[in-house]
Tab-separated table of C-alpha atoms in Angstrom:
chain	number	residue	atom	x	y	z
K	67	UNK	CA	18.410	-15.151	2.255
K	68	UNK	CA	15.197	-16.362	4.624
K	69	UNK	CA	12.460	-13.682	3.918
K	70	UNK	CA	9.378	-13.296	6.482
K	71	UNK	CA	6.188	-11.393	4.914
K	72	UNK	CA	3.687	-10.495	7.082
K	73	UNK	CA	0.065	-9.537	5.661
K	74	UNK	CA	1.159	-12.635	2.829
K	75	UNK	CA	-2.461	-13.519	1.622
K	76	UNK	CA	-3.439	-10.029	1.524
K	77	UNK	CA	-3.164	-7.807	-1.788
K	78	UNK	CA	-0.355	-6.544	-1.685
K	79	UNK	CA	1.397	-9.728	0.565
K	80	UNK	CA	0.513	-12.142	-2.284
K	81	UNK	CA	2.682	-10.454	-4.780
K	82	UNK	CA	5.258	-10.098	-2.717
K	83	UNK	CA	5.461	-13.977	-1.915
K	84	UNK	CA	4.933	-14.387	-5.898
K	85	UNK	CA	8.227	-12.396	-6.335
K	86	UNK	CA	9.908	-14.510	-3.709
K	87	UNK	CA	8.905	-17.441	-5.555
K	88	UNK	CA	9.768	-16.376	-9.214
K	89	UNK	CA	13.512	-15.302	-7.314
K	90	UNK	CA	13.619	-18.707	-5.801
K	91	UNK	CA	14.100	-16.925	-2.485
K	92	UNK	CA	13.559	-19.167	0.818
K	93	UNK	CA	10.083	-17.249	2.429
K	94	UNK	CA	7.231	-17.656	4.471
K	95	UNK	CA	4.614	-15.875	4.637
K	96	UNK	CA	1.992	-15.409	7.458
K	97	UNK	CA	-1.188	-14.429	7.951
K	98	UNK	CA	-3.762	-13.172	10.860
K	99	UNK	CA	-4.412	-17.405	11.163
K	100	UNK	CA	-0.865	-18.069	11.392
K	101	UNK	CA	0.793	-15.486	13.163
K	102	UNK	CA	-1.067	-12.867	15.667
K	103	UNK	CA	1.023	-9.638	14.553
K	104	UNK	CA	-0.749	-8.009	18.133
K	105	UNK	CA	0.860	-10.906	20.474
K	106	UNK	CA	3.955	-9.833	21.258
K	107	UNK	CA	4.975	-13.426	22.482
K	108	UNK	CA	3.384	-14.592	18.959
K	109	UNK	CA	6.079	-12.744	16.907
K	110	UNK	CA	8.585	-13.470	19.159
K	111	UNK	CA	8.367	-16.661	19.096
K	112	UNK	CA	7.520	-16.785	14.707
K	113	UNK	CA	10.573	-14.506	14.309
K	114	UNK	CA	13.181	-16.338	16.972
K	115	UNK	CA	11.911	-20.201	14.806
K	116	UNK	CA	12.137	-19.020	11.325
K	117	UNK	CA	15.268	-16.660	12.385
K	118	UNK	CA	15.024	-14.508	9.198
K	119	UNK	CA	17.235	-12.330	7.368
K	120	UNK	CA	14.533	-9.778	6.110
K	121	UNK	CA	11.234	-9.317	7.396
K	122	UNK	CA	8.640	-7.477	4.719
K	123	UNK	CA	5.675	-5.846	6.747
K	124	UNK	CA	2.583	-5.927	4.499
K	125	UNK	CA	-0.274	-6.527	7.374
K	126	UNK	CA	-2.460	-3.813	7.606
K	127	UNK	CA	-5.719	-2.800	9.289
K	128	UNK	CA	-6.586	-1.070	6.129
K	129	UNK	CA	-10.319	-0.100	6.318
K	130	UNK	CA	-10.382	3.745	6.280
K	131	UNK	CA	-13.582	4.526	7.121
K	132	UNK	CA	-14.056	1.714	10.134
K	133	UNK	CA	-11.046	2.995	11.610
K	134	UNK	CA	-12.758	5.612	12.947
K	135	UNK	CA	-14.996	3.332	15.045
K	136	UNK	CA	-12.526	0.477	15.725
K	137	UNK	CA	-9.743	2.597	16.986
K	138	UNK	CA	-8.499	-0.167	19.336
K	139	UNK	CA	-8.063	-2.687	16.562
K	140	UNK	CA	-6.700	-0.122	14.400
K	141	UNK	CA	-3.902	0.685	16.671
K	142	UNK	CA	-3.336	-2.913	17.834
K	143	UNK	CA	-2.400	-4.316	14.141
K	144	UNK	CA	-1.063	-0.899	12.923
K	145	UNK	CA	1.193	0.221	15.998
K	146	UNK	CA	1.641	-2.382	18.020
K	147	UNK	CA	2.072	-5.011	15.781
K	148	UNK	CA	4.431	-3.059	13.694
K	149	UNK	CA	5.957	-2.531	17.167
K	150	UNK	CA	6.478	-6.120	18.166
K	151	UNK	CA	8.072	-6.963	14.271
K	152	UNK	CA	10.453	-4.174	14.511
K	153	UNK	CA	11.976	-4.954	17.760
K	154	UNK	CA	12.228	-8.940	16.974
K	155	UNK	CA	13.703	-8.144	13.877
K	156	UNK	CA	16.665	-5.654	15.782
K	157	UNK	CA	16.810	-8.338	18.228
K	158	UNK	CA	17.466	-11.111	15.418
K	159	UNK	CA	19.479	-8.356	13.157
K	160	UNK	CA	16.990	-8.757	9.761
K	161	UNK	CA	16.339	-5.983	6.863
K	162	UNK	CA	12.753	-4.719	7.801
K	163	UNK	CA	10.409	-3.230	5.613
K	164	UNK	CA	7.247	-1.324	6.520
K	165	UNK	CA	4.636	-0.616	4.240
K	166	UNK	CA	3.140	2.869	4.891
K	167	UNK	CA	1.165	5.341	2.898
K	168	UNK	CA	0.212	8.481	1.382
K	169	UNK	CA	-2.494	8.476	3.842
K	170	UNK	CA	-0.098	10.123	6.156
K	171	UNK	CA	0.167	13.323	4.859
K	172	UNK	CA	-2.658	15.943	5.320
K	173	UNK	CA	-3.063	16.713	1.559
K	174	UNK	CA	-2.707	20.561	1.721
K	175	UNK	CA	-1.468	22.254	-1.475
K	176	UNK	CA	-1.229	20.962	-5.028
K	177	UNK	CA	2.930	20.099	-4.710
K	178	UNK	CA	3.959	16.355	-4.465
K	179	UNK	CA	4.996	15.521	-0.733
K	180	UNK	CA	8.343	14.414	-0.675
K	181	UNK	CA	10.237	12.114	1.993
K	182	UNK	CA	11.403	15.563	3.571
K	183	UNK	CA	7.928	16.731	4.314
K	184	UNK	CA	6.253	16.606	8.000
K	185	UNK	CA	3.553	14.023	7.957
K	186	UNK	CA	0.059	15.316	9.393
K	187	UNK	CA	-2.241	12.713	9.141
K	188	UNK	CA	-6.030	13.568	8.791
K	189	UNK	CA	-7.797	10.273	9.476
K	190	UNK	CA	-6.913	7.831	12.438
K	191	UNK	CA	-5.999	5.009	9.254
K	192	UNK	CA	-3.214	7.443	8.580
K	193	UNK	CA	-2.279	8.383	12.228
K	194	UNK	CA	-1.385	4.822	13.151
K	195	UNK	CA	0.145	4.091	10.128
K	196	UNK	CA	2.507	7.589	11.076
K	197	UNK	CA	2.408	6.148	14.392
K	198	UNK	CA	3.796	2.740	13.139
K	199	UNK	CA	6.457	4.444	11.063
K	200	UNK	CA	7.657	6.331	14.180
K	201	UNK	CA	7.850	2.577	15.894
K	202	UNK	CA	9.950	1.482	13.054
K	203	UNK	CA	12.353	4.573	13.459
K	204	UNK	CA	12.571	3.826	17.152
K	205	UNK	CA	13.652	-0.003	17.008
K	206	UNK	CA	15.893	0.117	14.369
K	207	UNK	CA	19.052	1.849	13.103
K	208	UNK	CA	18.439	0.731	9.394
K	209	UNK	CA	15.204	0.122	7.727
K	210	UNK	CA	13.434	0.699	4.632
K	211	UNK	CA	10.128	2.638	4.928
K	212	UNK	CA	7.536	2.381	1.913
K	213	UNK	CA	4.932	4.801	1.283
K	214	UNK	CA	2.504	3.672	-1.724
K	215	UNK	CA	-1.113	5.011	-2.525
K	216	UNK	CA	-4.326	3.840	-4.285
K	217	UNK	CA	-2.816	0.330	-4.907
K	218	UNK	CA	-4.957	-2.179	-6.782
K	219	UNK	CA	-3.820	-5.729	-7.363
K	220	UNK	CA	-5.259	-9.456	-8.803
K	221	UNK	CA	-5.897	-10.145	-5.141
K	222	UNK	CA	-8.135	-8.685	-3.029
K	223	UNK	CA	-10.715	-5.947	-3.256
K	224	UNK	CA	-9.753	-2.331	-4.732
K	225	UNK	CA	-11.567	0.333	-6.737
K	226	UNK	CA	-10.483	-0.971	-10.322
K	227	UNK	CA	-12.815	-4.332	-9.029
K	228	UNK	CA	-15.295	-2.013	-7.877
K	229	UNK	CA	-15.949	0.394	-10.718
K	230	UNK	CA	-15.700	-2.863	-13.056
K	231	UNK	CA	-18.631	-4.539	-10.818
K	232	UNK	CA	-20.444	-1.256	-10.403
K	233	UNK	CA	-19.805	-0.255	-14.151
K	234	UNK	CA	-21.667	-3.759	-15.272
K	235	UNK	CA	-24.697	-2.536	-14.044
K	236	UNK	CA	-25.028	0.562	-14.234
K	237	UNK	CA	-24.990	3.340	-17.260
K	238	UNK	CA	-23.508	6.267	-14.924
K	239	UNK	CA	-21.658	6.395	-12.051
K	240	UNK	CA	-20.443	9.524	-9.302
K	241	UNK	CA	-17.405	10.065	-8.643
K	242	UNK	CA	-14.855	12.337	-6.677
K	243	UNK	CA	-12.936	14.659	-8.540
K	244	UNK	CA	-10.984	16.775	-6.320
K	245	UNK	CA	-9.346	13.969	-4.974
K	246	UNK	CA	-5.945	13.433	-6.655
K	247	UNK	CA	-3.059	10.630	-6.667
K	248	UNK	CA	-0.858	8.242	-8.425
K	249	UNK	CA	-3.201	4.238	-9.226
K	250	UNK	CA	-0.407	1.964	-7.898
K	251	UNK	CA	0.182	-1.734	-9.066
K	252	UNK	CA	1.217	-4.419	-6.334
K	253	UNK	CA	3.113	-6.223	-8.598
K	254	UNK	CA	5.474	-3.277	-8.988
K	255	UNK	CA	5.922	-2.278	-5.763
K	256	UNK	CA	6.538	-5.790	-5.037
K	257	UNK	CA	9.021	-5.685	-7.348
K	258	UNK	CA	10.411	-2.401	-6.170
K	259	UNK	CA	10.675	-4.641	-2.402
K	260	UNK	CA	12.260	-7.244	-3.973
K	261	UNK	CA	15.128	-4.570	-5.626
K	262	UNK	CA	15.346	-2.818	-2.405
K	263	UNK	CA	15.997	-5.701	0.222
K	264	UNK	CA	19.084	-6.843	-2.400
K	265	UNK	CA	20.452	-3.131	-0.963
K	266	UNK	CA	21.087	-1.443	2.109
K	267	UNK	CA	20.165	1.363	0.242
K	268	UNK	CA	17.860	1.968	4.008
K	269	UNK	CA	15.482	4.898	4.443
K	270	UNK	CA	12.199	6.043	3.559
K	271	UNK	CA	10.917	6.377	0.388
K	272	UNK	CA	7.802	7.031	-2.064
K	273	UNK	CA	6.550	4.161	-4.903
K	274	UNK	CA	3.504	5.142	-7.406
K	275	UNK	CA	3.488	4.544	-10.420
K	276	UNK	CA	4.042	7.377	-12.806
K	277	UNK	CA	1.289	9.976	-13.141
K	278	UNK	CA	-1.321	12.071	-11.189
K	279	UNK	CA	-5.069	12.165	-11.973
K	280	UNK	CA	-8.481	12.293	-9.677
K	281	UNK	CA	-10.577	8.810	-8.538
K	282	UNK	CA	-12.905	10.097	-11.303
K	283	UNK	CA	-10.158	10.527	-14.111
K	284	UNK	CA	-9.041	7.276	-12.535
K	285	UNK	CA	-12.337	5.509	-12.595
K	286	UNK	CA	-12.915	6.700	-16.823
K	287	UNK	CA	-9.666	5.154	-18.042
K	288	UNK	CA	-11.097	1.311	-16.291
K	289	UNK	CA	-14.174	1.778	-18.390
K	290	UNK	CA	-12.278	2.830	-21.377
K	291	UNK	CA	-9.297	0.014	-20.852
K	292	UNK	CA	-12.165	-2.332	-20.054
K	293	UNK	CA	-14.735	-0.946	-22.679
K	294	UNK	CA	-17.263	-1.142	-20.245
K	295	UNK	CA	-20.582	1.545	-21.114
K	296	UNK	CA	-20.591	3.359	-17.915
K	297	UNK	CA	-20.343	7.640	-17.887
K	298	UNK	CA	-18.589	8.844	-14.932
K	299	UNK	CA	-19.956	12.008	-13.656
K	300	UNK	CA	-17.487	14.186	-11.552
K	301	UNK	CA	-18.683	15.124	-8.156
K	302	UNK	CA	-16.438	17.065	-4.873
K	303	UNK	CA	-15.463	15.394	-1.693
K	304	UNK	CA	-17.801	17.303	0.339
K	305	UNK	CA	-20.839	16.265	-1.233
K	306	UNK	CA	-19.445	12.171	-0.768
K	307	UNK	CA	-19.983	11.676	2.960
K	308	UNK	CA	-17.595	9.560	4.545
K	309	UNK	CA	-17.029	8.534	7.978
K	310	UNK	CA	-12.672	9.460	7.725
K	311	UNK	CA	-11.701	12.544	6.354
K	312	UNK	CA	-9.866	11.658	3.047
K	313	UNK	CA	-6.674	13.860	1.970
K	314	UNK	CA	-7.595	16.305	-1.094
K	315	UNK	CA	-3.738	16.039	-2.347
K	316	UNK	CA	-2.207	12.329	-2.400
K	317	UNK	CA	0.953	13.492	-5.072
K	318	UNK	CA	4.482	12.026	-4.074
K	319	UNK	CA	7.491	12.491	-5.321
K	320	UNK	CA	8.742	9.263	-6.067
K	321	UNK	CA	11.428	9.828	-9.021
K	322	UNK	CA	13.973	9.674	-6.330
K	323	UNK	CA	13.158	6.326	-5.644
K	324	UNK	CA	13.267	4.713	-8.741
K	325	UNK	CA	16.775	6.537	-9.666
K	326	UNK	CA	17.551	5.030	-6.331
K	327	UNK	CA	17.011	1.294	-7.185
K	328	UNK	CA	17.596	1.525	-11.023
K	329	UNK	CA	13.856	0.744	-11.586
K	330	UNK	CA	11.891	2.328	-14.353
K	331	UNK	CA	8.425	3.785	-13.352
K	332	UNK	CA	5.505	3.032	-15.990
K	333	UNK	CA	2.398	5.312	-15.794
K	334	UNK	CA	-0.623	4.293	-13.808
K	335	UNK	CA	-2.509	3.541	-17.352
K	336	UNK	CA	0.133	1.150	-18.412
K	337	UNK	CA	0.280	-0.566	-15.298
K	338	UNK	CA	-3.630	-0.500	-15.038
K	339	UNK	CA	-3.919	-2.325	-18.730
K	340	UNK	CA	-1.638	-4.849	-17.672
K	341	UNK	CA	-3.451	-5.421	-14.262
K	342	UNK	CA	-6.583	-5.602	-16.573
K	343	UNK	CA	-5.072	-8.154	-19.146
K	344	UNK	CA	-3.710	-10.128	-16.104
K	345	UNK	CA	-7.436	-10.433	-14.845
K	346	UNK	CA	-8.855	-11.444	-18.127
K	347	UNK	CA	-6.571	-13.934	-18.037
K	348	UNK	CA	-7.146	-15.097	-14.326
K	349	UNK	CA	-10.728	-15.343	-15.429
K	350	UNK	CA	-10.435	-17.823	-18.434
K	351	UNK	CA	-8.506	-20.452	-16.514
């Protein structure tokens, strides 16, 4: 098996090469230096040299909030791109995977959204994202779409880094409370990719790990994991500004998937002390 990650020295991308590695799996990864995901000749030409069996789509134009200013950029890595990497891969007959996210539901209601619920983005982040899903479903048959949410991983920026930079300075901190989700861990959703592309088990599907709570709930279990003196004082989306309008309700259901693939969820707080212990460790060396 030849695997072909795109996004591969980003957060989540890193992870998913590390798997590859650990499975002694034949991969290469690209990033924006080494492959322009927005050039259609680019991929073309990546895809038809390195001829892959399975292509995992982790690059992203990620930023929220500068979405809404850079809507050209957004939609050139988040449609197009996706675009270009799902027709070369129907062309060249490989697995594809697309990363997606929660991001493209409106976050109405208190229910988890399942894979059977109408997406309605509310942000242009989540729009093209939709939009790239939509691309996926148009160039191929078979495919496995991946919706994950509030991921935080060794590499790369996420809110578990920031409240731990923020926390080290200060004694209290605001935070949303009205928001709610599932913390996710980028080493087990790269080991959920890794289960899934051994399948044709194709189709779209939700990965959190296990448990719902607020960016405030969130943001007191890092100090308390991390025993960092910092009080987190609850405060409502509408008195955070922000330049992208930010879902209220983030819940999936995501049991389905891991009866699916055999894989046992862990709750965000397990998975968030192991991220943390991983860290500590990163830090010594």
């Amino acid at each position: 098996m030849k695997v072909l990650v795109t996004g591969a020295n980003g957060q989540l991308g890193q992870d998913v090469m590390m798997q590859l590695e650990a499975h002694k799996i034949d991969h290469l990864g690209t990033d924006r230096d080494t492959l322009d995901i927005t050039s259609e000749t680019s991929v073309r030409n990546c895809m038809n040299a390195y001829n892959p069996d399975v292509v995992i789509h982790c690059a992203a134009y990620t930023a929220v909030d500068l979405a809404e200013s850079h809507k050209d950029q957004c939609y050139q890595i988040n449609v197009l791109g996706t675009r270009y990497l799902a027709e070369s891969a129907a062309d060249c007959g490989a697995k594809f995977v697309y990363i997606s996210t929660d991001y493209v539901f409106d976050g109405k209601g208190t229910d988890a959204f399942t894979v059977n619920d109408q997406p309605n983005p509310v942000n242009y982040y989540g729009e093209t994202k939709y939009q790239g899903e939509l691309e996926v479903q148009h160039a191929l048959n078979e495919f496995f779409i991946l919706r994950i949410s509030w991921v935080f991983g060794v590499y790369g920026n996420n809110f578990v880094k920031t409240m731990l930079r923020l926390g080290s300075s200060r004694n209290d901190i605001s935070v949303v409370s009205d928001q709610v989700g599932s913390p996710t861990y980028t080493k087990d959703v790269a080991e959920m990719i890794l289960k899934m592309i051994g399948t044709e088990s194709y189709g779209i599907y939700h990965m959190t790990n296990g448990g719902f709570c607020s960016w405030a709930d969130f943001a007191t279990e890092i100090f308390r994991q991390s025993a960092t003196q910092c009080r987190v004082h609850p405060i409502l989306t509408k008195d955070y500004k922000t330049e992208a309008v930010r879902p209220l309700n983030s819940r999936m259901e995501t049991e389905t998937t891991y009866l699916k693939f055999g894989m046992k969820q862990r709750s965000w707080q397990s998975a968030l002390g192991d991220y943390l212990n991983k860290m500590k460790k990163e830090e010594s060396m």
